[in-house]
Coordinates of C-alpha atoms and ligand atoms in Angstrom, one line a residue:
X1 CA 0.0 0.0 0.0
X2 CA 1.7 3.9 -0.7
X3 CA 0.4 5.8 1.5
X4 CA 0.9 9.2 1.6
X5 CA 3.2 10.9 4.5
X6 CA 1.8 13.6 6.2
X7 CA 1.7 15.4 9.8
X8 CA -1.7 16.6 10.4
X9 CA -2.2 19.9 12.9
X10 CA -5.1 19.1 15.2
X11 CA -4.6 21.0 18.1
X12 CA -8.3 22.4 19.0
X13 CA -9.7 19.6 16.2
X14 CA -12.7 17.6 16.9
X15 CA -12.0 14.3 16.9
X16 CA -13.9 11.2 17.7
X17 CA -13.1 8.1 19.4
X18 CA -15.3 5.3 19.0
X19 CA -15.0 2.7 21.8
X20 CA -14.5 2.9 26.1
X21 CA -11.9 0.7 26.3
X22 CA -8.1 0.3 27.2
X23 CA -7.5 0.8 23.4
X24 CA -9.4 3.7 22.7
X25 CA -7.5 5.4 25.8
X26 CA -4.2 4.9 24.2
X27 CA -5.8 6.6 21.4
X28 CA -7.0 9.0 23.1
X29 CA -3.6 10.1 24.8
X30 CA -1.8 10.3 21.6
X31 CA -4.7 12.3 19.9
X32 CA -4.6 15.0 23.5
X33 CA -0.9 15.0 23.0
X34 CA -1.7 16.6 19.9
X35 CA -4.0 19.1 21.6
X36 CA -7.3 17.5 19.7
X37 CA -10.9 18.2 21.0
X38 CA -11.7 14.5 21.5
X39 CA -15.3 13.0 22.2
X40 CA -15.5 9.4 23.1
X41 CA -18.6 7.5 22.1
X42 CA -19.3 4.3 23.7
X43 CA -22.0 2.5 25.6
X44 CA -19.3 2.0 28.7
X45 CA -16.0 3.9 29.7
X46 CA -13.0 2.3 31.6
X47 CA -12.1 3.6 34.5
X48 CA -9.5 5.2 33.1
X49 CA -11.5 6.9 30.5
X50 CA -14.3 8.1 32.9
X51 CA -11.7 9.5 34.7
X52 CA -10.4 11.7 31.4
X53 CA -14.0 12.4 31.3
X54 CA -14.5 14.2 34.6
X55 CA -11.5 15.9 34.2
X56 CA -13.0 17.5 31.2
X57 CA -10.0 16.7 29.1
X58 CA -12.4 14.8 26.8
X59 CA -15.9 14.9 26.0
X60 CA -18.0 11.5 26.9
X61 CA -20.9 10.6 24.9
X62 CA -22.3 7.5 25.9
X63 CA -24.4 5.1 23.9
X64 CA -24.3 3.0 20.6
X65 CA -22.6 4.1 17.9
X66 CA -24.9 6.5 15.5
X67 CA -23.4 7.0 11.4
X68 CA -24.2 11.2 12.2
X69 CA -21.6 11.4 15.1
X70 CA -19.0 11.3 12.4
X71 CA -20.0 14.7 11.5
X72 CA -18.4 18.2 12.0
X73 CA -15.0 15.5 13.4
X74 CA -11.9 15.7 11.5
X75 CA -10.5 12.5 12.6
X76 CA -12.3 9.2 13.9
X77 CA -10.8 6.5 15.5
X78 CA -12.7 3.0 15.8
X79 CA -11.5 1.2 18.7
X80 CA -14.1 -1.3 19.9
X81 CA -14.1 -5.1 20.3
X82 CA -16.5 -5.6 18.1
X83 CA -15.0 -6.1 14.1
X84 CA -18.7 -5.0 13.0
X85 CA -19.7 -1.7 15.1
X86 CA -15.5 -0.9 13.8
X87 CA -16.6 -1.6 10.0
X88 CA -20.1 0.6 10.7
X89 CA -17.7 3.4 11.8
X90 CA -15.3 3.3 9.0
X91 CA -18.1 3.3 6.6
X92 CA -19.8 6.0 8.3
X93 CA -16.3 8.1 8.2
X94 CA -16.0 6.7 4.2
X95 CA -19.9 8.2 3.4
X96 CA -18.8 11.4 5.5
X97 CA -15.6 12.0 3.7
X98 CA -13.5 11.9 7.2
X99 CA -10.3 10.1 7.8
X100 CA -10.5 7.1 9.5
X101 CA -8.3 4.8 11.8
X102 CA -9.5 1.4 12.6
X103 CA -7.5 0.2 15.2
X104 CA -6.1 -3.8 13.6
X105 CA -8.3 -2.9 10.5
X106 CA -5.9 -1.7 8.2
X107 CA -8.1 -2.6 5.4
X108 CA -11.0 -0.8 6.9
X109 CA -8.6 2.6 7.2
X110 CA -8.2 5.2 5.4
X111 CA -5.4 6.3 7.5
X112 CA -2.6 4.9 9.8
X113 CA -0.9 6.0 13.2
X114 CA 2.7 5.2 12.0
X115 CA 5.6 4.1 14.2
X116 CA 7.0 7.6 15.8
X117 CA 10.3 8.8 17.3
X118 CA 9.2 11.6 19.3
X119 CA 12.4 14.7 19.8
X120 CA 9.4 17.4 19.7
X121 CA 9.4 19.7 17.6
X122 CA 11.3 17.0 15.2
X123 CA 8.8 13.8 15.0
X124 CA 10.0 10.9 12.8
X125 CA 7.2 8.6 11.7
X126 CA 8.0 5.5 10.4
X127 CA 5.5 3.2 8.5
X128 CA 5.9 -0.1 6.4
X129 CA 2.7 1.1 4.4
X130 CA 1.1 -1.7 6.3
X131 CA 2.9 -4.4 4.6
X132 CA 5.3 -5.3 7.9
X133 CA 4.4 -2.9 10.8
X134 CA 7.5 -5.6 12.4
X135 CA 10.4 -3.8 10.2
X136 CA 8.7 -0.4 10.7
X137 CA 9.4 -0.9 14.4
X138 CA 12.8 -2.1 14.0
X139 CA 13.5 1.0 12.3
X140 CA 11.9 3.0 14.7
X141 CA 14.0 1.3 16.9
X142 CA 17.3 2.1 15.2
X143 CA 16.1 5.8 14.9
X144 CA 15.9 5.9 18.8
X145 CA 19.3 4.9 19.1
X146 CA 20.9 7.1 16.4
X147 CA 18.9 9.9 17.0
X148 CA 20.8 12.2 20.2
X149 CA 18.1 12.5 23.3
X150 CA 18.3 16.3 23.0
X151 CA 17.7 16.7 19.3
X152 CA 14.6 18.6 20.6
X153 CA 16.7 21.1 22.3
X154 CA 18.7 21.8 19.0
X155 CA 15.5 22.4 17.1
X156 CA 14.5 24.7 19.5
X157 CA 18.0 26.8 20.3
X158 CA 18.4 27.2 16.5
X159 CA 14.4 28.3 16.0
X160 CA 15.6 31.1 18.8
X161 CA 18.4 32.0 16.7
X162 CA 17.1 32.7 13.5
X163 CA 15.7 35.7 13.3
X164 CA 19.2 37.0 14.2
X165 CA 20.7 34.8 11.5
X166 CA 18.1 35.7 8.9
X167 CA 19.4 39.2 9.3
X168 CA 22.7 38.5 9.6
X169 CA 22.9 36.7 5.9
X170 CA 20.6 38.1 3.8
X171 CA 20.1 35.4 0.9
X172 CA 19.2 31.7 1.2
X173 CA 22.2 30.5 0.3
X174 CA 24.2 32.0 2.4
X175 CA 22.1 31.3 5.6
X176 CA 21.6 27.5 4.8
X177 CA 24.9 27.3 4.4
X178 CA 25.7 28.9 7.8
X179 CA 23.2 26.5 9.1
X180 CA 24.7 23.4 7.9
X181 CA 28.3 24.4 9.7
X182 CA 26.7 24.9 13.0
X183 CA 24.2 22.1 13.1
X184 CA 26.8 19.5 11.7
X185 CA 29.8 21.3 14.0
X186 CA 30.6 22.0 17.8
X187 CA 27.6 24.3 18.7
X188 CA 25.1 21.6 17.4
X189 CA 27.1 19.7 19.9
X190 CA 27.3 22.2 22.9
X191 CA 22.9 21.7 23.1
X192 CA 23.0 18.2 22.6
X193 CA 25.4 18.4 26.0
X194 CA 23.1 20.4 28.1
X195 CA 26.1 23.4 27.5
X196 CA 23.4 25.5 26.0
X197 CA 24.9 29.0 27.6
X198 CA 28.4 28.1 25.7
X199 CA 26.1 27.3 22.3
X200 CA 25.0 31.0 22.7
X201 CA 27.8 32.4 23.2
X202 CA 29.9 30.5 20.3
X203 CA 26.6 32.0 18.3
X204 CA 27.3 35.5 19.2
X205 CA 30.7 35.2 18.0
X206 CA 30.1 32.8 15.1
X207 CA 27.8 35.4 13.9
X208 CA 30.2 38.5 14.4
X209 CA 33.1 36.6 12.7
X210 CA 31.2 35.4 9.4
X211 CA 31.6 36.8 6.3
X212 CA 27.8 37.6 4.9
X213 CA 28.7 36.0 2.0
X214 CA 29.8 32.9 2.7
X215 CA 33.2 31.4 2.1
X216 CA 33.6 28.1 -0.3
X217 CA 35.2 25.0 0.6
X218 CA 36.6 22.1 -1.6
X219 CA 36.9 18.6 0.0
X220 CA 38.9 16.0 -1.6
X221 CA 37.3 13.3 -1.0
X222 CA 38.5 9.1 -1.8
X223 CA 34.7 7.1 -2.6
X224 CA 36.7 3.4 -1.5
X225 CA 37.1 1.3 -4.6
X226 CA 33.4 0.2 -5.3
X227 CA 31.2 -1.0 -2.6
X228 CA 29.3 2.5 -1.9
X229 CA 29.0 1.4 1.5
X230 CA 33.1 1.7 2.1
X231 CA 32.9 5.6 1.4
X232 CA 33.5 6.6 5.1
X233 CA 31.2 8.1 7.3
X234 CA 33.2 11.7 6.7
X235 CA 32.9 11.5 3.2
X236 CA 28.9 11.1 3.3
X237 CA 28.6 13.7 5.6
X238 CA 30.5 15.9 2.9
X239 CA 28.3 14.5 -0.1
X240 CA 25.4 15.3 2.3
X241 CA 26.6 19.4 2.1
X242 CA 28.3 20.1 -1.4
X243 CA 26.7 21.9 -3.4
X244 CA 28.9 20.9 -6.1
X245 CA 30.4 17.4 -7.4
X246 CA 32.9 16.8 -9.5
X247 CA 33.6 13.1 -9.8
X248 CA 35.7 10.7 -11.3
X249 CA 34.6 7.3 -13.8
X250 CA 35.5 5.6 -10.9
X251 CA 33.2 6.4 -8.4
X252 CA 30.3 3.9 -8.4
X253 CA 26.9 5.2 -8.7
X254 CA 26.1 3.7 -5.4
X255 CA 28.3 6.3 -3.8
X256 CA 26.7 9.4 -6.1
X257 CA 23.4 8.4 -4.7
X258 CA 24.9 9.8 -1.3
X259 CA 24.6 13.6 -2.7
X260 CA 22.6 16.0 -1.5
X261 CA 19.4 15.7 -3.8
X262 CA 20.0 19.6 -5.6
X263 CA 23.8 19.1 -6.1
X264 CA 25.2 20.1 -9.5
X265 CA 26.9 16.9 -10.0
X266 CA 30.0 16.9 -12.9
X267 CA 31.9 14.0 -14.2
X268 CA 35.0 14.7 -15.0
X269 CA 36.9 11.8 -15.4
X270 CA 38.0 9.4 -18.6
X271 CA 35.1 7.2 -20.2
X272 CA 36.6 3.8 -21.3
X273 CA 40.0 4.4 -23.4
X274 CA 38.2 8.4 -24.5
X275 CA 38.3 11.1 -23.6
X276 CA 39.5 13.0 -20.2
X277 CA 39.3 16.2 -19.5
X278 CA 42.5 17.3 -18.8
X279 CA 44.0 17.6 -15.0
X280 CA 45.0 21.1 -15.5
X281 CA 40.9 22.1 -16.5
X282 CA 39.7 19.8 -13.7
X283 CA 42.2 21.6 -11.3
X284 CA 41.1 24.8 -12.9
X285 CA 37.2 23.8 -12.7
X286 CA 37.8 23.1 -8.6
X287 CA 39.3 26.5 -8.3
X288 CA 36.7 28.6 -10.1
X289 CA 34.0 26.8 -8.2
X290 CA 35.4 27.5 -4.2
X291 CA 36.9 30.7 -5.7
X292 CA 32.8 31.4 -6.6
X293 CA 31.8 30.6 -3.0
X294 CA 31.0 26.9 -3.7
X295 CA 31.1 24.1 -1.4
X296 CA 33.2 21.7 -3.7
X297 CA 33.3 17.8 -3.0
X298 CA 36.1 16.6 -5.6
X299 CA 34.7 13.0 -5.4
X300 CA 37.7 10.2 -6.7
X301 CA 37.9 6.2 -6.4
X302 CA 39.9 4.8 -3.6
X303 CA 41.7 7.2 -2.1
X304 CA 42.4 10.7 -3.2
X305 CA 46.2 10.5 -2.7
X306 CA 46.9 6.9 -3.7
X307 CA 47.4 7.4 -7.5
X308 CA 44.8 9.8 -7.4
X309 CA 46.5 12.8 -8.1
X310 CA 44.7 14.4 -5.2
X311 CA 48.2 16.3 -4.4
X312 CA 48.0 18.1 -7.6
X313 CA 44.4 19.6 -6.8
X314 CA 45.9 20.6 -3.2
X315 CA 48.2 21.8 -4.6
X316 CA 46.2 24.1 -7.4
X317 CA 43.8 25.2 -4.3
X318 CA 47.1 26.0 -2.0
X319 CA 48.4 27.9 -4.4
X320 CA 44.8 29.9 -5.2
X321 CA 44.9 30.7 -1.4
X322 CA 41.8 28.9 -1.2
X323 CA 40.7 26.3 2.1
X324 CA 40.6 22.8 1.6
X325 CA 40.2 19.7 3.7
X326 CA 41.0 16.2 2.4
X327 CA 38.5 13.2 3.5
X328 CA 40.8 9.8 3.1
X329 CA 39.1 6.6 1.1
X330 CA 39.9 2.9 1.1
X331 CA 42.2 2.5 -1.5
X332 CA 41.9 -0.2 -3.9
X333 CA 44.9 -2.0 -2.8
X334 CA 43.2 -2.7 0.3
X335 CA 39.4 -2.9 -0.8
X336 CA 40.6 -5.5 -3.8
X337 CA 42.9 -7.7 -1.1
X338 CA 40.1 -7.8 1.4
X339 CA 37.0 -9.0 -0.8
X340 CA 39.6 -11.0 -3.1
X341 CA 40.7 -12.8 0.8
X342 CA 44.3 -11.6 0.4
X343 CA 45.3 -10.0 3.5
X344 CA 48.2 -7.9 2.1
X345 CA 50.7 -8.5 5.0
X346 CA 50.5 -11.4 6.6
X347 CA 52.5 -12.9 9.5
X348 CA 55.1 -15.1 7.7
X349 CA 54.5 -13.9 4.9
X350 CA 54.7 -10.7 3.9
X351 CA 56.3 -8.1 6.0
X352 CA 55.7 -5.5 4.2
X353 CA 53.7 -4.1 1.0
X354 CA 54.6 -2.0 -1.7
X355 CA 51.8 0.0 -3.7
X356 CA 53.2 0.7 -7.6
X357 CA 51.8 2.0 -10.6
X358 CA 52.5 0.0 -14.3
X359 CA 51.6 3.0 -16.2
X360 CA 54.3 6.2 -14.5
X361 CA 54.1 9.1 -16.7
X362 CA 56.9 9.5 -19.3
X363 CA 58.9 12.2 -17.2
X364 CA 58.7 10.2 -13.8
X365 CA 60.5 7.7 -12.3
X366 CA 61.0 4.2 -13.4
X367 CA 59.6 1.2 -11.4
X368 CA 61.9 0.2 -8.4
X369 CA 61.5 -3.5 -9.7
X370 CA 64.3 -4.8 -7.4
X371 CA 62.3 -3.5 -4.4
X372 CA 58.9 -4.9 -6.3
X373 CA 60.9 -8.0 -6.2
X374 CA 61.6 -7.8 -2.7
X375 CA 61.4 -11.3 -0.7
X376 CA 58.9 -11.1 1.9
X377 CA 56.8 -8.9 0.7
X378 CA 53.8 -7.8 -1.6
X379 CA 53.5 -6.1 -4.2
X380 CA 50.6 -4.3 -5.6
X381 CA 50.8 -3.0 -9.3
X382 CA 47.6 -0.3 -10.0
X383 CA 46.9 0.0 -13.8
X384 CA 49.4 -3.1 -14.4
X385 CA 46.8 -5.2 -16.4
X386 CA 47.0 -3.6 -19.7
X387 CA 51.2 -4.8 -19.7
X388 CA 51.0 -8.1 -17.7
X389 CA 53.6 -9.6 -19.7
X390 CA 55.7 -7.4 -19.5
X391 CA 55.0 -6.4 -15.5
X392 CA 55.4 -10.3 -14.8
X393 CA 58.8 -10.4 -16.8
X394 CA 60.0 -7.6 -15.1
X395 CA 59.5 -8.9 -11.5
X396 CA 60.7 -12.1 -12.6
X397 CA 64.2 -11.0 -14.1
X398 CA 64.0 -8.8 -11.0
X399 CA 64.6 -11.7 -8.5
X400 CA 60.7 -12.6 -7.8
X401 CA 60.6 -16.5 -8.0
X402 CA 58.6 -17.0 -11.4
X403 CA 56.4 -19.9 -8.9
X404 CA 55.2 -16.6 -6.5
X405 CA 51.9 -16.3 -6.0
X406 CA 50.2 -13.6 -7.9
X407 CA 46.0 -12.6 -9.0
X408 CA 44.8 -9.6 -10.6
X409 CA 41.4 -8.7 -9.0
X410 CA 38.9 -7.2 -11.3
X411 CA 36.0 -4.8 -10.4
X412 CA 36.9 -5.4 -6.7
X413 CA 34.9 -5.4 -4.4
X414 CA 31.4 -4.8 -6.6
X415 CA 28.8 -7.7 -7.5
X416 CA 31.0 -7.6 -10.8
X417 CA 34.4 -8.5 -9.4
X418 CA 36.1 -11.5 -10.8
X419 CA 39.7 -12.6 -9.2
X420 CA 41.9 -14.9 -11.2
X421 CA 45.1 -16.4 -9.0
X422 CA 48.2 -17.9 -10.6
X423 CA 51.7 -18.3 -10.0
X424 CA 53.4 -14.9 -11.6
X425 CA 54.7 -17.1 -14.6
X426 CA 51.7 -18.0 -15.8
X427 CA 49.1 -15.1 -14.6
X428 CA 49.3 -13.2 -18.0
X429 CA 48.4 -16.0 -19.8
X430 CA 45.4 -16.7 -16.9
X431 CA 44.0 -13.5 -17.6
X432 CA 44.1 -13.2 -21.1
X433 CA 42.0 -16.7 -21.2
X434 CA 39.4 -14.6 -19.0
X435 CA 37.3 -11.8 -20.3
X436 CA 38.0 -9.2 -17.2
X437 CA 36.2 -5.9 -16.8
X438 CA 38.4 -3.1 -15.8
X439 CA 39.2 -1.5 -13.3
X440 CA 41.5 -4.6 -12.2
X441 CA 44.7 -4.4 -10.3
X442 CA 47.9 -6.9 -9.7
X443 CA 48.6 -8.3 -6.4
X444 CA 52.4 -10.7 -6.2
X445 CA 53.4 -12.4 -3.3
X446 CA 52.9 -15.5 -1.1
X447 CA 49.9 -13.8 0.2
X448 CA 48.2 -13.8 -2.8
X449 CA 47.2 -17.8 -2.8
X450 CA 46.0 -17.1 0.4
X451 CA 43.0 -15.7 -1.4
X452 CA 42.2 -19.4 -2.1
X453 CA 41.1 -20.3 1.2
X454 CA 40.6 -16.8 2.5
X455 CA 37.9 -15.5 -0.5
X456 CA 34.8 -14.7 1.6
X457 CA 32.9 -12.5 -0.7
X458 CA 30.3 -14.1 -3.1
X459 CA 30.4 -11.9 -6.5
X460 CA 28.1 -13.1 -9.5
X461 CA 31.6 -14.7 -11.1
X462 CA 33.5 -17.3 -8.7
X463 CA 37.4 -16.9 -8.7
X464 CA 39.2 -18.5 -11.4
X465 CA 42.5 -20.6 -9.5
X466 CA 45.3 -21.7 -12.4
X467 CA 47.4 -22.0 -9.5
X468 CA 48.6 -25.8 -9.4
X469 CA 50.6 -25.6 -6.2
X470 CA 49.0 -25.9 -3.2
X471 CA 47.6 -22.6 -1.1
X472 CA 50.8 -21.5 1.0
X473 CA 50.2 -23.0 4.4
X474 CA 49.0 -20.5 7.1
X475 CA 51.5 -19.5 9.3
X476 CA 49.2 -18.6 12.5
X477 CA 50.1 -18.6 16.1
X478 CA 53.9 -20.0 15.8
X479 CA 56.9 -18.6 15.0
X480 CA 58.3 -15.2 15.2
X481 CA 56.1 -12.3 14.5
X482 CA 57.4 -10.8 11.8
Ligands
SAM501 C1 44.0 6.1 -11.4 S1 44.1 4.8 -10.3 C2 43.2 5.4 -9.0 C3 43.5 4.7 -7.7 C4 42.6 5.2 -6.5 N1 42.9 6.5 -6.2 C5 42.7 4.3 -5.3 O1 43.2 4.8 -4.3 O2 42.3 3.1 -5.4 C6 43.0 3.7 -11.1 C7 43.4 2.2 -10.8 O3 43.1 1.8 -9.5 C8 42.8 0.4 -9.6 N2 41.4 0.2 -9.2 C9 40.6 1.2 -8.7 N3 39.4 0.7 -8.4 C10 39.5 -0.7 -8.6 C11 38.6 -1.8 -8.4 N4 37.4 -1.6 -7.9 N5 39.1 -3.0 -8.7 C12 40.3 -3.2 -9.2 N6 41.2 -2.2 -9.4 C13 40.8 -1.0 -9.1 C14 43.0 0.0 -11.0 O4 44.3 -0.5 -11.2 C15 42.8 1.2 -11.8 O5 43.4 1.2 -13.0

């Protein structure tokens, strides 16, 4: 069933209860809570509802049900016993054109009380649309927990504060994003203490100090290698206040999904083997935008400084004089070697790892095969796929034992990832047999068959082994730590 969301105002609303009982009074508390006029209509009261009687906090009108009660009532509420005085109301309510709530009749409804999280003024209602009120409470739950005690308070301090903030920045944009930085930052957090006299007085000065303009801000931000839900918790706060995203192919659209739902979002990376735009116009893109008075996430796979060229864009809003913060992601390294089972050091095995790039740009440095090579460690080769052969050979003549262990994950860590494990020898060969999607990247070392026993993640595409030698045994528990 889609229902449609909505908080209704009933304070001094008629409303009418239909039934005496211990379920018509919980009724009746939520709907005086609200502030409603409520009549109850029944033949008998509880105790408890007699009582709310007397107190005149609700009107009693005793006797059978009668269809013309419904009238002049916004709301009715059938609460009885008895399945067929409930239906009577709900008809009476349909013929009347009122709402109507029929307590465990959802088909009889025409509207539901939905599972609430109560910070007043901020009310969260939850509702499954009927279909499992269960899951709607185990949300509710969750919301409880997340949610801080005094979120309340904080709706309240800042509804004191903003006539002072509506004239301190006179345009919308400038105020919500003046909003955002105190609600997300340490004054947010001063009320949700209880420190509400240090709140106002940060205020005071936060006001005083601020620019009525509005500064702009870029983040650098890494989106993990795939699996949208590796972007850390920083980085969705982020995407939850730019205003502007500029992202890389890279960045699944899981992770886009995260943006605030007016961001002007901008792709600005390569499409397959075409076209990119170039670093110097993204760099020149970023600084425009902050320069402008933007909040700028610069959105890249894995993490922004791993072969990311995240330094350059620092580097371009450094020099512009312009503030910057960078948000650090889960680099594919790590996020391939952890859904592929390869734990990239290992005790044993690999003492230490070495992160490489197979395509350097022409003026940089050559590979350090020889430390690539190194005994006792791993390597991991980003953009390596494309030469294999020639990456393998290298390691090889190098010193690395053509027998070491090697895979190239592919699409790691998303439903599409495919891993294929071989010895280093015969890995190019592996992978040219399979039909891999990029992005992939190279993993050598003992660790790597590892994988074999180790793979725990279930992708549509099981692992492809053309390793013949057995999985190097796990050294766990004895021996010296490395
Ligand atoms: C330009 S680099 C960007 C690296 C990124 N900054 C990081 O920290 O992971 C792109 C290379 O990262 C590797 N890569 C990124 N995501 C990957 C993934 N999900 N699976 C396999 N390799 C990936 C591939 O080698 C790809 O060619």
């Amino acid at each position: 069933m889609t229902l449609f969301p909505l908080f209704a105002d009933l304070k001094g609303r008629a409303c009418l209860v239909v039934g005496g009982g211990e379920v018509a009074r919980r009724k009746i508390d939520h709907l005086l809570k609200a502030g409603a006029q409520v009549t109850v209509n029944a033949p008998e009261f509880a105790p408890a509802v007699e009582a709310l009687g007397a107190a005149g906090q609700v009107r009693l009108h005793p006797g059978p049900f009668a269809p013309d009660l419904v009238d002049r009532h916004w709301l009715v509420i059938a609460a009885t016993s008895d399945g067929a005085v409930n239906r009577a109301v709900a008809a009476a309510a349909t013929a009347a054109t009122r709402f109507c709530n029929v307590v465990d009749g959802p088909a009889d409804s025409s509207f539901i009380s939905p599972s609430v999280v109560d910070r007043r003024p901020i009310i969260v209602a939850v509702s499954s649309g009927g279909e499992s009120p269960v899951l709607a409470r185990l949300v509710r739950q969750e919301l409880e927990r997340f949610l801080p005690a005094r979120l309340g308070e904080l709706a309240g301090w800042a509804g004191r504060w903003r006539t002072a903030v509506r004239a301190r920045f006179p345009t919308v944009d400038a105020r919500r994003r003046f909003w955002e930085g105190v609600l997300a930052g340490p004054l947010a957090r001063h009320v949700l203490a209880g420190r509400t006299g240090a709140a106002d007085e940060d205020m005071t000065a936060a006001l005083a100090g601020a620019a009525a303009a509005g500064h702009g801000e870029a983040w650098l931000v890494g989106a993990g290698p795939g699996d949208p839900e590796l972007l850390t918790l920083k980085g969705f706060q982020v995407l939850q206040q730019a205003e502007v995203i500029l992202h890389d192919r890279l960045v699944s659209p899981g992770v886009l999904g995260y943006a605030r739902r007016d961001a002007e979002i901008i792709a600005v990376g390569k499409t397959g083997g075409g076209p990119s735009t170039s670093q110097e116009a993204i760099n020149s893109l970023l600084v425009e935008r902050v320069r402008a008075g933007q909040r700028v996430c610069r959105l890249k796979g894995g993490d922004p400084f791993v072969f990311g060229r995240g330094g350059e864009e620092a580097a371009a809003l450094a020099a512009a004089g312009l503030p910057f913060q960078v948000v650090p992601g889960i680099t594919a390294a790590l996020g391939c070697g952890a859904y592929a089972g390869i734990p990239v050091t290992h005790r044993g095995l690999a003492t230490a790892v070495v992160l490489a790039s197979g395509e350097l740009a022409a003026d940089g440095p050559a590979p350090d095969w020889p430390l690539l090579a190194r005994p006792g460690s791993t390597a991991v080769i980003y953009m390596a796929t494309r030469k294999l052969a020639d990456v393998a050979a290298r390691l090889i003549a190098a010193g690395r034992p053509a027998d070491t262990p090697a895979a190239v994950v592919a699409a790691g860590t998303t439903p599409g990832q495919q891993v294929v494990r071989a010895t280093l020898a015969g890995l190019p060969a592996a992978v040219a047999a399979a039909t891999l999607e990029p992005p992939a990247i190279l993993i050598v070392g003992e660790v790597a068959g590892l994988g074999a026993t180790l793979g725990w993640f279930a992708p549509a595409a099981p692992a492809i082994d053309c390793n013949n030698a057995a999985p190097p045994p796990h050294p766990t528990g004895t021996g010296t730590p490395p």
